[in-house]
Short mmCIF file of N, CA and C in Angstrom, two decimals:
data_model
loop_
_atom_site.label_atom_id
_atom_site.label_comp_id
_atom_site.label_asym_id
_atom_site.label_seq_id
_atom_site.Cartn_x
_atom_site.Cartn_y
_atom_site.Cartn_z
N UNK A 154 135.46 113.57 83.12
CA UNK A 154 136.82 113.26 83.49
C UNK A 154 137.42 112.25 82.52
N UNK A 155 136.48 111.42 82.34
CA UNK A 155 137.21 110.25 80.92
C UNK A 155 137.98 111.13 79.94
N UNK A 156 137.13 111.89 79.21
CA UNK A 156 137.67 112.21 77.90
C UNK A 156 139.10 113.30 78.65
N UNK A 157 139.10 114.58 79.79
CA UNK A 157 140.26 114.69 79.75
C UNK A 157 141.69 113.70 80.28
N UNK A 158 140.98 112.04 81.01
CA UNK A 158 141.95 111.63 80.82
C UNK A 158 142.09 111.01 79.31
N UNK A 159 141.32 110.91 78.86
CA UNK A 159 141.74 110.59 76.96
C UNK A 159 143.03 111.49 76.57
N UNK A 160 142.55 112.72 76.80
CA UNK A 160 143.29 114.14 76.29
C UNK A 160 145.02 113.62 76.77
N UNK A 161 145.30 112.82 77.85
CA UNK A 161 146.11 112.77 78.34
C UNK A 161 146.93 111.42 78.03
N UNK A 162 146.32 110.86 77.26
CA UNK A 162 146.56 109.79 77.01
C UNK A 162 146.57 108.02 77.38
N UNK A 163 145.36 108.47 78.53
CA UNK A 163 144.76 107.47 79.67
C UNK A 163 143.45 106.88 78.97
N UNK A 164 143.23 105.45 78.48
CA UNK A 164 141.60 105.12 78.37
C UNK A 164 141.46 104.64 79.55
N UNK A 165 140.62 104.85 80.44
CA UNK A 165 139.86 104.99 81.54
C UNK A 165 139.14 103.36 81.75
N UNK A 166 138.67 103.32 80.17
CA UNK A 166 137.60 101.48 80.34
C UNK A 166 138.96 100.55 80.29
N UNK A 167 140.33 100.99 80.08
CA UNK A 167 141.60 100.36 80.51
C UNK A 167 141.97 100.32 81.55
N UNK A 168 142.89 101.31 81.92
CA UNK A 168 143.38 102.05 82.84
C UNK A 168 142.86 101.69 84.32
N UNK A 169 141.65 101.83 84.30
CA UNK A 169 140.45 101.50 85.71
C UNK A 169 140.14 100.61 85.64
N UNK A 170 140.16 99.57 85.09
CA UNK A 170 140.13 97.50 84.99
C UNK A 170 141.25 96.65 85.64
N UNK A 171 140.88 96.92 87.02
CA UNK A 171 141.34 96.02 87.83
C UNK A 171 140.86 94.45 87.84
N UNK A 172 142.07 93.46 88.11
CA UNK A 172 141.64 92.22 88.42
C UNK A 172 141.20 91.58 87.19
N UNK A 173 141.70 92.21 86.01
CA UNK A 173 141.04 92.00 84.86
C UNK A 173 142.72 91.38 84.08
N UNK A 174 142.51 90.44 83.29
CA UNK A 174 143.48 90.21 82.28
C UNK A 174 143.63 90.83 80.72
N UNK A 175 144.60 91.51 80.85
CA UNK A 175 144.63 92.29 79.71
C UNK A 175 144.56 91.65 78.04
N UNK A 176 143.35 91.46 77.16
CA UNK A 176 143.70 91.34 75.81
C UNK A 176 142.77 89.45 76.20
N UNK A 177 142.65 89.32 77.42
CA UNK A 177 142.02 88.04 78.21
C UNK A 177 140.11 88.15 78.39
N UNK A 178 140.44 89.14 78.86
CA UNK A 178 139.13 89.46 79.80
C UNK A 178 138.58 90.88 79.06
N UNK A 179 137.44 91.02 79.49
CA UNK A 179 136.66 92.33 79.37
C UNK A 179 136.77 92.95 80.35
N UNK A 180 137.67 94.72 79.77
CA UNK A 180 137.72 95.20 80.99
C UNK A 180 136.36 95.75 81.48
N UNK A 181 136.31 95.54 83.65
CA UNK A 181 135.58 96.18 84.07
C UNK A 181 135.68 97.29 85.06
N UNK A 182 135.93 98.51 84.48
CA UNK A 182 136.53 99.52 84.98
C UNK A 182 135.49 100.09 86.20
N UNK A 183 134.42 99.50 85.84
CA UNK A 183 133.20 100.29 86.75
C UNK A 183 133.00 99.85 88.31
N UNK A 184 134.29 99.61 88.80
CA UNK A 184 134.13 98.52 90.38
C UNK A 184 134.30 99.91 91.00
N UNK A 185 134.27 99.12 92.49
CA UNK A 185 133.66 100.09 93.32
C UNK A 185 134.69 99.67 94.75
N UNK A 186 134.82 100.41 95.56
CA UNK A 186 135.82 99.70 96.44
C UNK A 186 134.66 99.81 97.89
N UNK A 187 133.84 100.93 97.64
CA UNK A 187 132.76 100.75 99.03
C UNK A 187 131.96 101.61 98.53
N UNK A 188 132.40 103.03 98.66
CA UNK A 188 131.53 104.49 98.18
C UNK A 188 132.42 105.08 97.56
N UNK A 189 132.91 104.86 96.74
CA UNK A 189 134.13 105.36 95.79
C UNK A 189 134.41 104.91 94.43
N UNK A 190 135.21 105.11 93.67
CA UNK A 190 135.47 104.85 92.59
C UNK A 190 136.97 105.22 91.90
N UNK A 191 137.27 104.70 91.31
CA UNK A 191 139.12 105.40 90.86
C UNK A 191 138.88 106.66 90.68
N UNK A 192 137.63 107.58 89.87
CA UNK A 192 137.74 108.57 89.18
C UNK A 192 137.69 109.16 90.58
N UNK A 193 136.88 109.02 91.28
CA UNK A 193 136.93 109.84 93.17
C UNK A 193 138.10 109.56 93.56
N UNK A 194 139.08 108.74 93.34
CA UNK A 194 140.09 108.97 94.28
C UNK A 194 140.91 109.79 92.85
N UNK A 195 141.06 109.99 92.13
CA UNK A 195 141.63 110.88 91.10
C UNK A 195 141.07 111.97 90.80
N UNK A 196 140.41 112.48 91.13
CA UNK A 196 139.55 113.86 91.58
C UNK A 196 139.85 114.30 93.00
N UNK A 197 140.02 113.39 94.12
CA UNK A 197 140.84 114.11 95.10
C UNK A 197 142.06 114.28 95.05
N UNK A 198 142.92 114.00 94.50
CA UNK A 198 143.89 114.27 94.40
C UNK A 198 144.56 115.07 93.26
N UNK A 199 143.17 115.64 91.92
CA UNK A 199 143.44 116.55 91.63
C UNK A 199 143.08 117.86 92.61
N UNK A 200 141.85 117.81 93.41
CA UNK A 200 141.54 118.76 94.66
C UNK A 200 142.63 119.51 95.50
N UNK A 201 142.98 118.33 96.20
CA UNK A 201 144.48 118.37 97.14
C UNK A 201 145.34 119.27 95.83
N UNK A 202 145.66 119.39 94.64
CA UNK A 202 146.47 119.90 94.10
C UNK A 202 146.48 121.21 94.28
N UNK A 203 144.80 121.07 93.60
CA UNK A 203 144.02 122.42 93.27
C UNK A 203 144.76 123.38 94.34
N UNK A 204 144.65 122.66 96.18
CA UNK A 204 144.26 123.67 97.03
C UNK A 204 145.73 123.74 96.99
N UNK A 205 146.79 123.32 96.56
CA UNK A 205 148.15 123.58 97.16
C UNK A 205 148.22 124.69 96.44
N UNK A 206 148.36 124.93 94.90
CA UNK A 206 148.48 125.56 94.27
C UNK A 206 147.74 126.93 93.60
N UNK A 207 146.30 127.31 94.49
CA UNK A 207 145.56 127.95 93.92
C UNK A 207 145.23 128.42 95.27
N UNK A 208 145.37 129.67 95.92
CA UNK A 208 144.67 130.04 97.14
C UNK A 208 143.48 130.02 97.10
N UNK A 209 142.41 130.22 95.89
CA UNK A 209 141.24 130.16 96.10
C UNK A 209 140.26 129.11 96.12
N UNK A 210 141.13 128.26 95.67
CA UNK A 210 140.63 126.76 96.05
C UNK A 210 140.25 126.39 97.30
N UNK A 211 141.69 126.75 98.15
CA UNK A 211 141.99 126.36 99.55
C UNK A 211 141.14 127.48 100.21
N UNK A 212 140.63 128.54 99.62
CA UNK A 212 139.87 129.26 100.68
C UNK A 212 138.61 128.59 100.62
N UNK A 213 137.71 128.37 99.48
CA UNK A 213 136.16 127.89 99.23
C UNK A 213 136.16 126.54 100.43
N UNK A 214 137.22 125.17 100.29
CA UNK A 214 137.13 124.55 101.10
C UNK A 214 137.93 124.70 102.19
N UNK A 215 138.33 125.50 102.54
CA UNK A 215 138.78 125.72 103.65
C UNK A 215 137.30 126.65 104.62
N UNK A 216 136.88 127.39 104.02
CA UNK A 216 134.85 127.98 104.28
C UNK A 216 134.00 127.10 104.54
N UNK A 217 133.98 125.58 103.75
CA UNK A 217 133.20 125.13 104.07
C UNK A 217 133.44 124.30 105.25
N UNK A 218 132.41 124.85 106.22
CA UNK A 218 132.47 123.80 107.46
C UNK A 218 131.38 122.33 107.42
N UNK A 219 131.93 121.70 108.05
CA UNK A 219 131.20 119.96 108.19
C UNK A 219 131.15 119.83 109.78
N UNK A 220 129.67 119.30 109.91
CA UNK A 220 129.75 119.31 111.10
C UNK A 220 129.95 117.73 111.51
N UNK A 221 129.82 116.85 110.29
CA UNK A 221 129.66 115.32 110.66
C UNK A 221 131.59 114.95 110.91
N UNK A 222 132.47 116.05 110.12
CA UNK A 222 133.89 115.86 110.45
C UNK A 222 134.14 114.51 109.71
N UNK A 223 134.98 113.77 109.66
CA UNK A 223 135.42 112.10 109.39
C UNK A 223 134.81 111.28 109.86
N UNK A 224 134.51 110.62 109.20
CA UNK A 224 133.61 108.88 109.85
C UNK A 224 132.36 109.14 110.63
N UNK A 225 132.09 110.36 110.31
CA UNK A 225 131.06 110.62 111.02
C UNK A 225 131.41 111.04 112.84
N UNK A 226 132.52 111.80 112.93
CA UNK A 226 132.91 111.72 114.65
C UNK A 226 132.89 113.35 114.49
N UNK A 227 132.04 114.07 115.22
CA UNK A 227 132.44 115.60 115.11
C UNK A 227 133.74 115.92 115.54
N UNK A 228 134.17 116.82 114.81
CA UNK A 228 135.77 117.25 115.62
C UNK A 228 137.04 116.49 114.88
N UNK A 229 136.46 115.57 114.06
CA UNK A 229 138.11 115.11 113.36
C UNK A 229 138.48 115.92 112.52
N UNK A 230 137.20 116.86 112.04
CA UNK A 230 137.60 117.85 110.53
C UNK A 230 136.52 118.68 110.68
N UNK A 231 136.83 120.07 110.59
CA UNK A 231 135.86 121.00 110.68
C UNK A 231 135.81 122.11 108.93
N UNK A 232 136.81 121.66 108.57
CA UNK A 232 136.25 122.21 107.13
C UNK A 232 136.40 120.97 105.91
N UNK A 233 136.15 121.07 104.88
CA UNK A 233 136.49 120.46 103.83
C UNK A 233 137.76 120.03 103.27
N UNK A 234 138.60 121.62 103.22
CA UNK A 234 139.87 121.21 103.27
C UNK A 234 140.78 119.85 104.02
N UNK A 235 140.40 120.30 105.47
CA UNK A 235 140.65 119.12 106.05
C UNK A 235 140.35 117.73 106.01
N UNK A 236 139.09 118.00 105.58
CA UNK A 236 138.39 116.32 104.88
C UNK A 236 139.51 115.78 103.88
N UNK A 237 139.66 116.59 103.06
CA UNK A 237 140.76 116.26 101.92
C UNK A 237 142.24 115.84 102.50
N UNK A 238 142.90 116.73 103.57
CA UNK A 238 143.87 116.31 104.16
C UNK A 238 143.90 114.58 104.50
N UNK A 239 142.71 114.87 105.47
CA UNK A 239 142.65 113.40 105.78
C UNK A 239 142.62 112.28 105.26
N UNK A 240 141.80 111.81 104.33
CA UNK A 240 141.49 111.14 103.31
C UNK A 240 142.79 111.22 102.50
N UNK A 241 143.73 112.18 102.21
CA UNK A 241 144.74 112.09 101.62
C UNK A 241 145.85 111.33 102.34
N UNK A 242 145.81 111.48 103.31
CA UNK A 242 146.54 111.22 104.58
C UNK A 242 146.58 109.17 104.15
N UNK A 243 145.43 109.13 104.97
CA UNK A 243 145.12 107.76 105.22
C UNK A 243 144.89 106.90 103.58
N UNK A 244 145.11 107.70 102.20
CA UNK A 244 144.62 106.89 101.12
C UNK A 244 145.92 106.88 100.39
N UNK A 245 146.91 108.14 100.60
CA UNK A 245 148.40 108.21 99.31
C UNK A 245 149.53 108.50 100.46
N UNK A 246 149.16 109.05 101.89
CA UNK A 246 150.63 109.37 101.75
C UNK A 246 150.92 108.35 103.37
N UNK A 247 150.36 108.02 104.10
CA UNK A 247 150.66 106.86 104.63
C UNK A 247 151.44 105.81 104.15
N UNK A 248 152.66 105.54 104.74
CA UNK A 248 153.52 104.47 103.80
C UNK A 248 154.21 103.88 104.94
N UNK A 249 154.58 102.28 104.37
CA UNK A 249 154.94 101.32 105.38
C UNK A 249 154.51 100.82 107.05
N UNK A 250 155.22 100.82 108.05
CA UNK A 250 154.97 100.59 109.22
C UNK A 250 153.33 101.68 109.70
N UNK A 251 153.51 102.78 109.36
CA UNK A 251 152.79 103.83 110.12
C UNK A 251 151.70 103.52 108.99
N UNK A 252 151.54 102.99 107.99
CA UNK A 252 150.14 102.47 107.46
C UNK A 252 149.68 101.46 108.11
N UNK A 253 150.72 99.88 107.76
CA UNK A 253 150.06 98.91 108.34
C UNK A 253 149.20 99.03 109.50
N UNK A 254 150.30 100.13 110.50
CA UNK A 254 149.71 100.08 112.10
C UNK A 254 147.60 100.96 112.39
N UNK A 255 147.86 101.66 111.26
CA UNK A 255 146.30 102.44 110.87
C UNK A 255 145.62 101.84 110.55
N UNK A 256 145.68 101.03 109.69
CA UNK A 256 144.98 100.18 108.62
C UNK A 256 144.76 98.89 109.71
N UNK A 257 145.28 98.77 110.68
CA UNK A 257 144.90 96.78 111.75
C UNK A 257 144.20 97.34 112.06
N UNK A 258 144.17 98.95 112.80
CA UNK A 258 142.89 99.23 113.84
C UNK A 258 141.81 99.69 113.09
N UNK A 259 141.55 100.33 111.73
CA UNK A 259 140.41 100.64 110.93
C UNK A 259 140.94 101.02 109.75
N UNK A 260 139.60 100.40 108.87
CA UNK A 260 139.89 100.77 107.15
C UNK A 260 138.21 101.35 107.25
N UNK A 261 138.07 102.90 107.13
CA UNK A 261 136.63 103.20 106.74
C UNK A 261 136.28 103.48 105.56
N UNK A 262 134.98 102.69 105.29
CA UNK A 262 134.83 102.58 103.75
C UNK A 262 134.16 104.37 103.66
N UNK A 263 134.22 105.61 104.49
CA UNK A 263 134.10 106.42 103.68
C UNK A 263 135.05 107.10 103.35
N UNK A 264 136.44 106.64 103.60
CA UNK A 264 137.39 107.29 102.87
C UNK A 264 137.29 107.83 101.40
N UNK A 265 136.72 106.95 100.83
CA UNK A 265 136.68 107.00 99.45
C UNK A 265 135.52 107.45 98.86
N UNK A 266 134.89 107.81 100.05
CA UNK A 266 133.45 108.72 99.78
C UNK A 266 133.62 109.61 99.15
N UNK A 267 134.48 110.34 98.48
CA UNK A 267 134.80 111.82 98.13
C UNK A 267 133.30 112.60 97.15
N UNK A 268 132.65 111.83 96.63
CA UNK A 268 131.79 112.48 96.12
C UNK A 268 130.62 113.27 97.01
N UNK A 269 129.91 112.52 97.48
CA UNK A 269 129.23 112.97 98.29
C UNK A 269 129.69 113.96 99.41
N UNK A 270 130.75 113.47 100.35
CA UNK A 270 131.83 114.24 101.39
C UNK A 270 132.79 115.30 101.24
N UNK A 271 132.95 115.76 99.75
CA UNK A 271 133.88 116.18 99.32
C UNK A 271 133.01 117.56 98.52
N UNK A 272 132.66 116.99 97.35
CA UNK A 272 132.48 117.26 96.09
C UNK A 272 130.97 117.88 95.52
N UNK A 273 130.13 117.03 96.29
CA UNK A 273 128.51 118.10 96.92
C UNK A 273 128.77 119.22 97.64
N UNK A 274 129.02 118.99 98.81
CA UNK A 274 129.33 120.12 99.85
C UNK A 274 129.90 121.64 98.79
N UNK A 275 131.00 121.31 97.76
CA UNK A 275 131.47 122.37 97.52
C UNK A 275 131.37 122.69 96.03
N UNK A 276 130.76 121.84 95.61
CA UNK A 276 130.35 122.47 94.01
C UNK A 276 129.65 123.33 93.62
N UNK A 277 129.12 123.90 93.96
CA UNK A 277 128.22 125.30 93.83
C UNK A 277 129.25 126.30 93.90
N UNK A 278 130.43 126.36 94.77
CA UNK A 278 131.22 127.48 94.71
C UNK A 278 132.48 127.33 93.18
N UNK A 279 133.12 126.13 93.68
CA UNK A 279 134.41 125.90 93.08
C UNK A 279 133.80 125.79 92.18
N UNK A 280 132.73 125.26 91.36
CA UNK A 280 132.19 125.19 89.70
C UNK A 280 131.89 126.77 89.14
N UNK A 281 131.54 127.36 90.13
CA UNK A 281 131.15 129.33 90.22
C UNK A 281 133.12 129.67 89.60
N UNK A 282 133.84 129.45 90.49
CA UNK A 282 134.92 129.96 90.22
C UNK A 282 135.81 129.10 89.49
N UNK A 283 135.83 128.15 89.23
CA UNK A 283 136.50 127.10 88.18
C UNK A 283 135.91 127.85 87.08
N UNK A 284 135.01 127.61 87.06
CA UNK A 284 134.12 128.27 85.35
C UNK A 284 134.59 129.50 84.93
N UNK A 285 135.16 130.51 85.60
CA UNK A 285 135.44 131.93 85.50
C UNK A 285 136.67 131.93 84.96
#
């Protein structure tokens, strides 16, 4: 993912150096927010694209079922797709009042799980048909 954000005109050991002073400090792009990382939350939200725009995206995770659902509660999410909804939900499109009010009663650090929760579960298919 670095080099195509290179391609794009993003350095990444920049770009992903939070809390860091620019031209001050050494950037350290490699932080972690719990089980996540910038490039996981920028990989879901190339995902979420994927599925808007590509039916076959949205079918592979929309197939895969989870039985652990969100936070581990069966029943908040029964496919992948939905994992992605959610996590999208509660990480980009939540804004103002109706965040704050989510965010007093819980912040779960596997939101940002996307690798493992996301991205295991369905790589065997979407890498099958990405590759093609």
């Amino acid at each position: 993912m670095d080099q195509l954000l290179k391609n794009l005109g993003v350095d990444t050991a920049e770009a992903f150096s939070l809390a860091t002073l620019h031209d001050l400090e050494s950037p350290q792009p490699n932080w972690s927010m719990g089980r996540g990382d910038l490039h996981d939350l920028l990989a879901l939200q190339i995902l979420d694209d994927l599925m808007r725009v590509d039916a076959e995206v949205a079918t592979i995770l929309r197939d895969r079922t989870v039985a652990e659902g969100v936070l581990d509660c069966p029943g908040t999410a029964n496919s992948l797709a939905e994992v992605v909804q959610f996590k999208m939900l509660h990480l980009f499109h939540l804004r103002g009042k109706a965040r704050f009010l989510v965010h007093e009663q819980f912040y779960p650090l596997d939101l940002e799980d996307v690798y493992s929760r996301v991205f295991l579960p369905a790589a065997h298919p979407l890498l099958g048909y990405l590759g093609d």
